[in-house]
XYZ file of C-alpha atoms in Angstrom:
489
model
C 0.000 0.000 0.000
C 1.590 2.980 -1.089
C 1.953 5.813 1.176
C 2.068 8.817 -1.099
C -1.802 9.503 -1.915
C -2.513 12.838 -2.796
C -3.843 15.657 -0.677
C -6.953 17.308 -1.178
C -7.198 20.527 -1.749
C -9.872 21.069 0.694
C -10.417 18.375 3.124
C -13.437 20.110 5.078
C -15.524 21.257 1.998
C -19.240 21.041 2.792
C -20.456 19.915 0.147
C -18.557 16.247 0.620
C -20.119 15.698 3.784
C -22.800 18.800 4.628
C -26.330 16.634 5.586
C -24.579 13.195 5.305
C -23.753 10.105 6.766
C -20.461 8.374 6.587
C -19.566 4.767 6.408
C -16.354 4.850 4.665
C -18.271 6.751 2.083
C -20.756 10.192 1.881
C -24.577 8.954 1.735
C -27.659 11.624 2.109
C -28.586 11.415 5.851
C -32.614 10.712 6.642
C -32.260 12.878 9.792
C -29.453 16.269 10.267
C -28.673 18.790 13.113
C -27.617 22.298 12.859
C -23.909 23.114 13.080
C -23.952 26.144 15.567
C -21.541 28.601 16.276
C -21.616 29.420 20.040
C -20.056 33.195 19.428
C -23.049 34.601 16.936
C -25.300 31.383 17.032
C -25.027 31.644 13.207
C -25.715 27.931 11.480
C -22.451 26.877 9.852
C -23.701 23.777 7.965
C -25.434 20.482 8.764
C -24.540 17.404 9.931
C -25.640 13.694 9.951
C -27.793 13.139 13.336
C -28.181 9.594 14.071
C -30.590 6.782 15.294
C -29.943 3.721 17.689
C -30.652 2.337 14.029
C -28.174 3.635 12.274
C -25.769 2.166 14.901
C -27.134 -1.017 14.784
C -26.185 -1.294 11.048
C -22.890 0.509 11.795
C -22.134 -2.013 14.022
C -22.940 -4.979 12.018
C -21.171 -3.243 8.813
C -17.765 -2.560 10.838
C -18.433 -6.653 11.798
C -17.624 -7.334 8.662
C -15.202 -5.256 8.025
C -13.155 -5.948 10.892
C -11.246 -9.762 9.995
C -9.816 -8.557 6.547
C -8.262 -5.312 8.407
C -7.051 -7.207 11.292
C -5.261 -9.776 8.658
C -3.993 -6.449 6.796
C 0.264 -6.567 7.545
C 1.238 -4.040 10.047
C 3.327 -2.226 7.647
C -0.243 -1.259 5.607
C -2.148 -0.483 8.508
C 0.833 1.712 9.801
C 1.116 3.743 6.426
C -3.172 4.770 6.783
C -2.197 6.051 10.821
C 0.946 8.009 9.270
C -0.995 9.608 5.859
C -3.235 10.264 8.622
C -0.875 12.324 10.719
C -0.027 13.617 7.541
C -3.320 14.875 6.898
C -3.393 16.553 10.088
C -0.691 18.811 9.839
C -1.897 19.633 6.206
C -4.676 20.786 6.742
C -3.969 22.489 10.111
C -5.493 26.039 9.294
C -8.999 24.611 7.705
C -9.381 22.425 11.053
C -8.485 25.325 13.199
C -11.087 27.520 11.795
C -14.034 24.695 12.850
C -12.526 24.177 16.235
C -12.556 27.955 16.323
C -16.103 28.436 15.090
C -18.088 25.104 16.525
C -16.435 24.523 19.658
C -15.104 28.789 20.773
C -11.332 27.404 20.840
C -9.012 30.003 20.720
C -6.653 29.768 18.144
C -3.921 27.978 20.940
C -6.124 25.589 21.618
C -7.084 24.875 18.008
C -3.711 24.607 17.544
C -3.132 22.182 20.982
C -5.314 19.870 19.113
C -4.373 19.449 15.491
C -0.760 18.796 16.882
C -1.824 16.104 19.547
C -4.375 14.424 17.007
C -1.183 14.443 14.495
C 0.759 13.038 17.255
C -1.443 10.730 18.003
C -1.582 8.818 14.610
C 1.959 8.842 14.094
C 2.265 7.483 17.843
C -0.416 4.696 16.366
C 1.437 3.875 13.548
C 4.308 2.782 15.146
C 1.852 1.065 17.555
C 1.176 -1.264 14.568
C 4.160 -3.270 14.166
C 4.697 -3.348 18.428
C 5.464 -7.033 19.971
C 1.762 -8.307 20.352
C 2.788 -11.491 22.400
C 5.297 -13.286 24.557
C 6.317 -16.913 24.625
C 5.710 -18.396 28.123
C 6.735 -21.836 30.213
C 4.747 -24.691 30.054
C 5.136 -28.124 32.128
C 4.265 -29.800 28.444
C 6.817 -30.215 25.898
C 5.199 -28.097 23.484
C 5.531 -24.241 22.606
C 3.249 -21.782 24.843
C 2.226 -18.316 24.272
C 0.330 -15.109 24.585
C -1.060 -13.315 22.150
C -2.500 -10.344 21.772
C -5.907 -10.109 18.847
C -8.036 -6.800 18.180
C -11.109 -6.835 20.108
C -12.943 -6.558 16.986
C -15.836 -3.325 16.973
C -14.416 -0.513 19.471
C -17.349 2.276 20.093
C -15.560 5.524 21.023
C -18.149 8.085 22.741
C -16.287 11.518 22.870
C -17.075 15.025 23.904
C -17.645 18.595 23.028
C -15.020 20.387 24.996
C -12.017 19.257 23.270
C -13.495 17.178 20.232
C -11.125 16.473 17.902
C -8.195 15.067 20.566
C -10.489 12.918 22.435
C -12.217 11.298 19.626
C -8.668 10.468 17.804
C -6.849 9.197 20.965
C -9.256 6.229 20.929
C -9.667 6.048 17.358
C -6.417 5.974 15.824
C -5.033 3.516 18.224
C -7.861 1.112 17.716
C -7.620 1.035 14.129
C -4.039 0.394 14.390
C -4.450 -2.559 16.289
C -6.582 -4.263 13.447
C -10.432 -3.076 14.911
C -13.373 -1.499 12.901
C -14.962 1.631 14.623
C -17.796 3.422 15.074
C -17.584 6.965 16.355
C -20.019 8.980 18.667
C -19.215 12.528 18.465
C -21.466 14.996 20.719
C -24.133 16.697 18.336
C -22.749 20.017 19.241
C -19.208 19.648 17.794
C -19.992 16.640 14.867
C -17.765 18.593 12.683
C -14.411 19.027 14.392
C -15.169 15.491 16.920
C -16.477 13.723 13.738
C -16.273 14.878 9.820
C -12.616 15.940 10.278
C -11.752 12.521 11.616
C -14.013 10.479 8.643
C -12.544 12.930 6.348
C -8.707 12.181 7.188
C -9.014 8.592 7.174
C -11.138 8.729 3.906
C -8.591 10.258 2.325
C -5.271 8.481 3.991
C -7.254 5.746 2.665
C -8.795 3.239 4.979
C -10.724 0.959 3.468
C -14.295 1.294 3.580
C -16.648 -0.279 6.903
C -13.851 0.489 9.041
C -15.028 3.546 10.300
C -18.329 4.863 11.107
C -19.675 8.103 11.950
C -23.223 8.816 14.204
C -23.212 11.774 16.369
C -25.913 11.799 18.346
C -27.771 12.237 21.989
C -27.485 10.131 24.896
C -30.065 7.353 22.950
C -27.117 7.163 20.251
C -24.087 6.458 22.868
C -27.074 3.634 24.848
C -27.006 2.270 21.721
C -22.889 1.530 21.334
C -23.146 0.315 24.559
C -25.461 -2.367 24.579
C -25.351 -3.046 20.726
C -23.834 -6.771 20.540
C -21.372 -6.142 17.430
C -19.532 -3.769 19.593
C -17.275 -5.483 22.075
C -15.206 -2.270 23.652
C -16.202 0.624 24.489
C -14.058 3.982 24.951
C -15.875 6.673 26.592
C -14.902 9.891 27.917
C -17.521 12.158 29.592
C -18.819 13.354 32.658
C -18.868 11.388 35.998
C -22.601 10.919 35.831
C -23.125 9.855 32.549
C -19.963 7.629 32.842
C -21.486 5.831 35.368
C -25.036 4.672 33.296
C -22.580 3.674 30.508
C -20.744 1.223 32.836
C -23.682 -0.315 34.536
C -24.783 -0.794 30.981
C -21.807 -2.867 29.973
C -21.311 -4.259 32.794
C -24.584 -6.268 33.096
C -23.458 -7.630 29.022
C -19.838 -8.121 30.175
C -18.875 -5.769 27.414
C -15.463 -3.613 28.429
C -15.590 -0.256 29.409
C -13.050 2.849 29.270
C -14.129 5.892 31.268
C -11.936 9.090 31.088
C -14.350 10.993 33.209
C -15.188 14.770 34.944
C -12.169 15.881 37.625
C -11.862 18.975 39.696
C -8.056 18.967 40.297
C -6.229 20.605 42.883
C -3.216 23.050 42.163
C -1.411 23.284 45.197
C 0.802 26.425 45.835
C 3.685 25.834 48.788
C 4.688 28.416 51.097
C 8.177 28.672 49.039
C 6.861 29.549 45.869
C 7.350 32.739 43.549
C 3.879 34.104 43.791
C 3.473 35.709 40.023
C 4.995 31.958 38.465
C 1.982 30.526 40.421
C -0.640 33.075 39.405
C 0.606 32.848 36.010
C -0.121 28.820 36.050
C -3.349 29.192 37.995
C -4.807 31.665 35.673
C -3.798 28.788 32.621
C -5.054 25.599 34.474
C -8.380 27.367 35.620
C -8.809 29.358 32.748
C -7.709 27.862 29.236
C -10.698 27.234 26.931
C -12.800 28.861 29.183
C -12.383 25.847 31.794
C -13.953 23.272 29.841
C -11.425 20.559 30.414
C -11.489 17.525 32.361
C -7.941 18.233 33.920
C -8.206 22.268 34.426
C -7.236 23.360 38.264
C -10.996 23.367 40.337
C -8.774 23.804 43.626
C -6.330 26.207 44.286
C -5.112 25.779 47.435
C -2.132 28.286 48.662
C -0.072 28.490 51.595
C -1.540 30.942 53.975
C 1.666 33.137 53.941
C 1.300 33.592 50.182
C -2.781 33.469 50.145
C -3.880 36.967 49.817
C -1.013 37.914 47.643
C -1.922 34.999 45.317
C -5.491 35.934 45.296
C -4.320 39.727 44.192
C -2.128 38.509 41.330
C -4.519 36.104 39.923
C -7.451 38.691 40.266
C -5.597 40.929 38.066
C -4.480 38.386 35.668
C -8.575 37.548 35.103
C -9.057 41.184 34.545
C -6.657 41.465 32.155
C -7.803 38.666 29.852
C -9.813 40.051 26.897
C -13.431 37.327 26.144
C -14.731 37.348 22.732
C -15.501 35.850 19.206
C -12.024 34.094 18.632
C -12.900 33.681 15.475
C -13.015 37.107 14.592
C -11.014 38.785 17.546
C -7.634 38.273 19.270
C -9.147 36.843 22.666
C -7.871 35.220 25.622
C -10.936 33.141 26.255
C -13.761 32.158 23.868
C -17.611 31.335 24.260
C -18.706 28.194 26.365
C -20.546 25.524 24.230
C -24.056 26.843 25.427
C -26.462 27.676 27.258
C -27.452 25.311 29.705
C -23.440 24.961 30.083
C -23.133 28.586 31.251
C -26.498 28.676 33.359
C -24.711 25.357 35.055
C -21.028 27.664 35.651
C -23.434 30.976 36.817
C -25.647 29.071 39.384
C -22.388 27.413 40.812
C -20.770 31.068 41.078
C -23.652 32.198 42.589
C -23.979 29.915 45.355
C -20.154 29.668 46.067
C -18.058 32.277 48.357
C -16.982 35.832 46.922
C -16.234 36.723 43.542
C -13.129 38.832 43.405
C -13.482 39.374 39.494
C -15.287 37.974 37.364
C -18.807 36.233 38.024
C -20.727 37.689 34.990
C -21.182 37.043 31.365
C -23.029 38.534 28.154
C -24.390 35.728 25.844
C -22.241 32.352 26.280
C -19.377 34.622 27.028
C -18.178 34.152 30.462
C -15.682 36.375 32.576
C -12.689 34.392 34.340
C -13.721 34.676 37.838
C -11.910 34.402 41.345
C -13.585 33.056 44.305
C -12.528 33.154 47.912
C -14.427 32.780 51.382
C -14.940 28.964 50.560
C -15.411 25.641 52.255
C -15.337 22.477 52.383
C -19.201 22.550 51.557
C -19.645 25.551 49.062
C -20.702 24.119 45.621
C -17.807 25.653 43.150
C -15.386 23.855 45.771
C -17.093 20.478 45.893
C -18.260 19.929 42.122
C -16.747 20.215 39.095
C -17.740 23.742 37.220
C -16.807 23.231 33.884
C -16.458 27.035 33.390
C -13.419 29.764 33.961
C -13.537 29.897 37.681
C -10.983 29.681 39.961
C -11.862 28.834 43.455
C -8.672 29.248 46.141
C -8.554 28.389 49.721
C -5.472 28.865 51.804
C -3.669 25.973 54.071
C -1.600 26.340 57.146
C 1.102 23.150 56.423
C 1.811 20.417 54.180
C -0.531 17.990 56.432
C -3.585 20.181 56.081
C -2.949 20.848 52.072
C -2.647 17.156 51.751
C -6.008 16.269 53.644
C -7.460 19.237 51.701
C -6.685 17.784 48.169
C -7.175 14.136 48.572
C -10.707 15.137 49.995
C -12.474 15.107 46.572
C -14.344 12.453 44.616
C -12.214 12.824 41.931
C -8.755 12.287 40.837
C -7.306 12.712 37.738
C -4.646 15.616 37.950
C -2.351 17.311 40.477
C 0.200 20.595 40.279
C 2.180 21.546 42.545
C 4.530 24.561 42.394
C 7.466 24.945 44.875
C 11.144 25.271 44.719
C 11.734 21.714 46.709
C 10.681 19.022 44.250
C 11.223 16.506 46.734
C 8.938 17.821 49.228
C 6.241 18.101 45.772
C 6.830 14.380 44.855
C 6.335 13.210 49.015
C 2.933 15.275 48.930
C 1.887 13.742 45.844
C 2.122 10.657 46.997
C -0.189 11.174 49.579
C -3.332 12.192 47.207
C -4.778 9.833 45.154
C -4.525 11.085 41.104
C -3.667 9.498 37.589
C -2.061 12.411 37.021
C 0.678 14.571 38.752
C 2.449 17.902 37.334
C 5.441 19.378 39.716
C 6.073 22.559 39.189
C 3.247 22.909 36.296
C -0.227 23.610 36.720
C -2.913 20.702 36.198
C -3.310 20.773 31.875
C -1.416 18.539 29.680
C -1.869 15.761 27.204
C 0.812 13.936 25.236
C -0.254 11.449 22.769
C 2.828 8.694 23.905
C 1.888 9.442 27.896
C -0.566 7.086 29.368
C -3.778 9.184 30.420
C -6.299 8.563 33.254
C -7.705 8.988 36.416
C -9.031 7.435 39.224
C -12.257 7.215 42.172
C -14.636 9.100 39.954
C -12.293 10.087 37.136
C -12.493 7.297 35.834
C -10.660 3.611 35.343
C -7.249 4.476 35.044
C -5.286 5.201 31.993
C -6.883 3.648 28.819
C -5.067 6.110 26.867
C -1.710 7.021 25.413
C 1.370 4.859 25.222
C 1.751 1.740 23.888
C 0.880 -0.708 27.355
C -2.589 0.945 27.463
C -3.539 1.113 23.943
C -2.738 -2.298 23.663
C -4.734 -3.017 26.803
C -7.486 -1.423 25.958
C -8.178 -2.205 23.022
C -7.125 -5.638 22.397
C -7.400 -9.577 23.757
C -4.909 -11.719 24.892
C -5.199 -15.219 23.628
C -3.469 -18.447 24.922
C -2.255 -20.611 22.237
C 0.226 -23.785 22.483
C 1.361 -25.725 19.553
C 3.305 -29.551 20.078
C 4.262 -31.914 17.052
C 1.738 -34.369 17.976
C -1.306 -34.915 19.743
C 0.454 -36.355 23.697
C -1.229 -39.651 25.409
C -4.187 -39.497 27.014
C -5.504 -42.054 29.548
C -8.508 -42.977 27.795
C-alpha cells in the first residue's frame, strides 16, 4: 500500500459531507442537526444526526469489516495512521477555523489539538508493528504463548469540549491494532469530533466499513453500549453519565473505558514565587474557558502567600480580553451553550466571593476568582466546567494534603514549589492518575498514558503503547506440540 496519496485541496468542503452520513463513504442522511456557532449562534452547515438504528447497522457493517483489516500486515495499517498524521498537519489552518467556530477554541487551543491528534496517529502507527505477544513456560513439551488479537468493533463516545483530541486518541489507536470503529461525536461539535476525523481517514485511505460516523444524543451512545457487534467501548464524559454507561456494559460483560469529569487541585507551597503561580493558575483554571477535564478546580495556597496569590490572579482575570475568537484576538472564547453557562453561573452564585469575574453577556463568560470557601460551598465540591478559579489557603503540608485528597475525583495534580522533593512526598499522599510538579494541572501527550481514578475514571486507557494495547485488544493463549500427547482414555 503505497503511502504517497494525494492531498486534497480542501479536506473540510461542505459539500462532501454537509447533511450526510459516513460509512467509509458520503450517503444523504434521513435525519441532520444544525452546526452552531456558540459566538453569533449563526448555522455553519449540517450534519448527519443519528438513530440507535443507524448504529445497529454501523455495528454490524464494521463486523464485517473488521477480519480482513485485522489480517492487513502491520506495515499497511501503519502507512493509513501516518498519511493520517499527515493529513493533520496539512490541513492544520482549515481544522483550526471549525474548532474555532463550533467549539469557541481560541486559536492555541485549536492549535493544541491538530498537533496532539497528528501526534497521536503517528504514535499509532508505530503502535502497529509493536510485539503483540510473549512466549511463556509450560510443564508440556510443546511451545506456549500469549497473544494479543483486536477486540474486533471498538465504540468511542467523545465530547464537546475538546473534540477532535479525544475522539482520535481512541480512534487511531484502535484502528491500528486491526479493529473497525464506530464513532459517537457529541451533536454540538460533529464537525471538528467527527467529519474531520471520517474525512482524514477517507482520504489516507482506509478501506471502507472500518469507520463509522453517528453523532448523536445520549439514545445514540445507549445504543454503542449495549449493541452486541460492539465489544469495547471507549468513553470519555462526565462522571454521571460515565457511570449509566458502565452499569450498561457491565450487566453484558462488554469492556468499558471511562476518562471521566475531575476537579483537580493546584497546590501552591509556602516557598513559591507568587506571580509563576498566578501565572499557572490563571492557565489551568482558565484555558478554553475551563472546559477541560484536567483544568485546576482547587487552588489551594499556603496561607503566607494566600492573599497575595489571590491579588495577582485577580488581576491576571481582569486582564484577559473574552470574545468571538474567530473574529477577535481573545484570551478566552464562548462556552458551548447555554445550559453549560447557566450550570457555571448558578455554581458562582452559590459559592463564596467573587473577586473578578462572576458575569457574562451571551455564552461569554468572565474568568472569575472566588474566595471565602469551604469544604461545603458548591464551586469547591463539584466540578464547574467554566473559567472559575476557586482558592482556599492551608496552614502546612498535612492540612494541604487532607485538603486535596478530599475530593471524589482524581485525575490531575500541580504543585509549584522550589523543593521538588517535598512536591513528589505530597503527591504521593493524594490519590490522582495524574501529577504535574512545578506545572499547573493541563497537559496531554499522545505517547503518555492518560487517566484517572475514584470518579475520574478507570485508570489510563489512553496514550502509550501498554494501554492502547490493553485497551483495546485480547490476549489469547495458544500452544502448539508436534503431535497430539497420550491421554488415559
Amino acid at each position: 500500500m503505497s503511502t504517497e496519496l494525494p492531498s486534497p485541496a480542501s479536506l473540510l468542503d461542505p459539500s462532501i459531507w454537509d447533511s450526510a452520513r459516513f460509512d467509509g463513504a458520503w450517503h444523504p442522511s434521513r435525519t441532520v442537526r444544525a452546526v452552531k456557532e456558540p459566538a453569533t449562534g449563526e448555522t455553519l452547515a449540517h450534519a448527519a444526526a443519528a438513530t440507535p438504528a443507524d448504529v445497529a447497522a454501523a455495528g454490524r457493517a464494521a463486523a464485517a469489516a473488521q477480519p480482513a483489516w485485522a489480517a492487513t500486515p502491520f506495515h499497511a495499517r501503519a502507512a493509513v495512521l501516518r498519511r493520517a498524521g499527515n493529513l493533520f498537519e496539512a490541513h492544520a489552518a482549515e481544522i483550526h477555523e471549525w474548532l474555532t467556530r463550533e467549539s469557541g477554541a481560541v486559536p492555541m487551543k485549536a492549535g493544541f489539538e491538530t498537533h496532539v491528534a497528528a501526534a497521536e496517529c503517528h504514535e499509532a502507527a508505530a503502535l502497529a508493528s509493536s510485539p503483540i505477544g510473549e512466549l511463556i513456560p509450560s510443564e508440556s513439551p510443546r511451545l506456549s504463548l500469549a497473544r494479543r488479537v483486536p477486540a474486533g468493533v471498538v465504540g468511542v463516545i467523545a465530547p464537546f469540549n475538546a473534540p477532535l483530541i479525544l475522539g482520535i486518541r481512541s480512534v487511531a489507536a484502535a484502528l491500528a491494532l486491526g479493529n473497525a470503529v464506530v464513532l459517537k461525536p457529541d451533536p454540538r461539535t460533529a464537525v471538528s469530533g467527527g467529519v474531520v476525523i471520517a474525512r482524514v481517514f477517507e482520504e489516507a485511505g482506509l478501506p471502507p466499513g472500518l469507520l463509522h460516523l453517528v453523532p448523536g444524543g445520549p439514545d445514540v451512545g445507549e445504543a454503542i453500549v449495549t449493541d452486541p457487534s460492539i465489544r469495547v467501548v471507549s468513553f470519555t464524559g462526565s462522571t454521571r453519565a460515565g457511570r449509566a454507561v458502565a452499569e450498561a456494559g457491565g450487566r453484558l460483560l462488554k469492556r468499558v473505558h471511562l476518562e471521566l469529569g475531575g476537579n483537580s487541585a493546584l497546590l501552591v507551597l509556602d516557598d513559591a514565587d507568587v506571580e509563576q503561580a498566578a501565572s499557572a493558575a490563571a492557565f489551568g483554571s482558565f484555558f478554553h474557558q475551563g472546559q477541560i477535564c484536567m483544568t485546576a478546580g482547587r487552588h489551594l495556597v499556603h496561607e503566607s502567600l494566600h492573599t497575595a496569590f489571590v491579588e495577582a490572579l485577580t488581576a491576571k482575570a481582569e486582564a484577559m480580553t473574552v470574545g468571538n475568537p474567530f473574529t477577535d484576538k481573545v484570551d478566552l472564547g464562548p462556552v458551548i451553550d447555554e445550559p453549560q453557562r447557566a450550570k457555571i453561573h448558578a455554581l458562582v452564585e452559590a459559592s463564596g466571593t467573587a473577586t473578578t469575574g462572576g458575569s457574562y453577556e451571551d455564552l461569554f463568560y468572565r474568568p472569575t476568582v472566588l474566595t471565602g470557601l469551604t469544604d461545603g460551598t458548591p464551586a469547591w465540591r463539584e466540578e464547574v466546567f467554566g473559567p472559575v478559579a476557586p482558592v482556599r489557603s492551608f496552614k502546612d503540608p498535612d492540612e494541604a494534603a487532607a485538603f486535596a485528597a478530599d475530593s471524589e475525583y482524581g485525575l490531575s495534580l500541580g504543585i509549584i514549589t522550589r523543593d521538588v522533593m517535598k512536591a513528589w512526598d505530597l503527591a504521593e499522599r493524594i490519590p490522582t492518575g495524574i501529577v504535574h510538579i512545578n506545572d499547573q494541572t493541563v497537559s496531554d501527550e499522545a505517547h503518555a498514558p492518560f487517566g484517572g481514578v475514584r470518579a475520574s475514571g478507570t485508570g489510563a486507557r489512553f496514550g502509550g503503547r501498554p494501554a492502547n494495547i490493553e485497551a483495546f485488544t485480547e490476549t489469547r493463549w495458544i500452544t502448539m506440540q508436534s503431535r497430539p500427547g497420550p491421554y488415559p482414555w
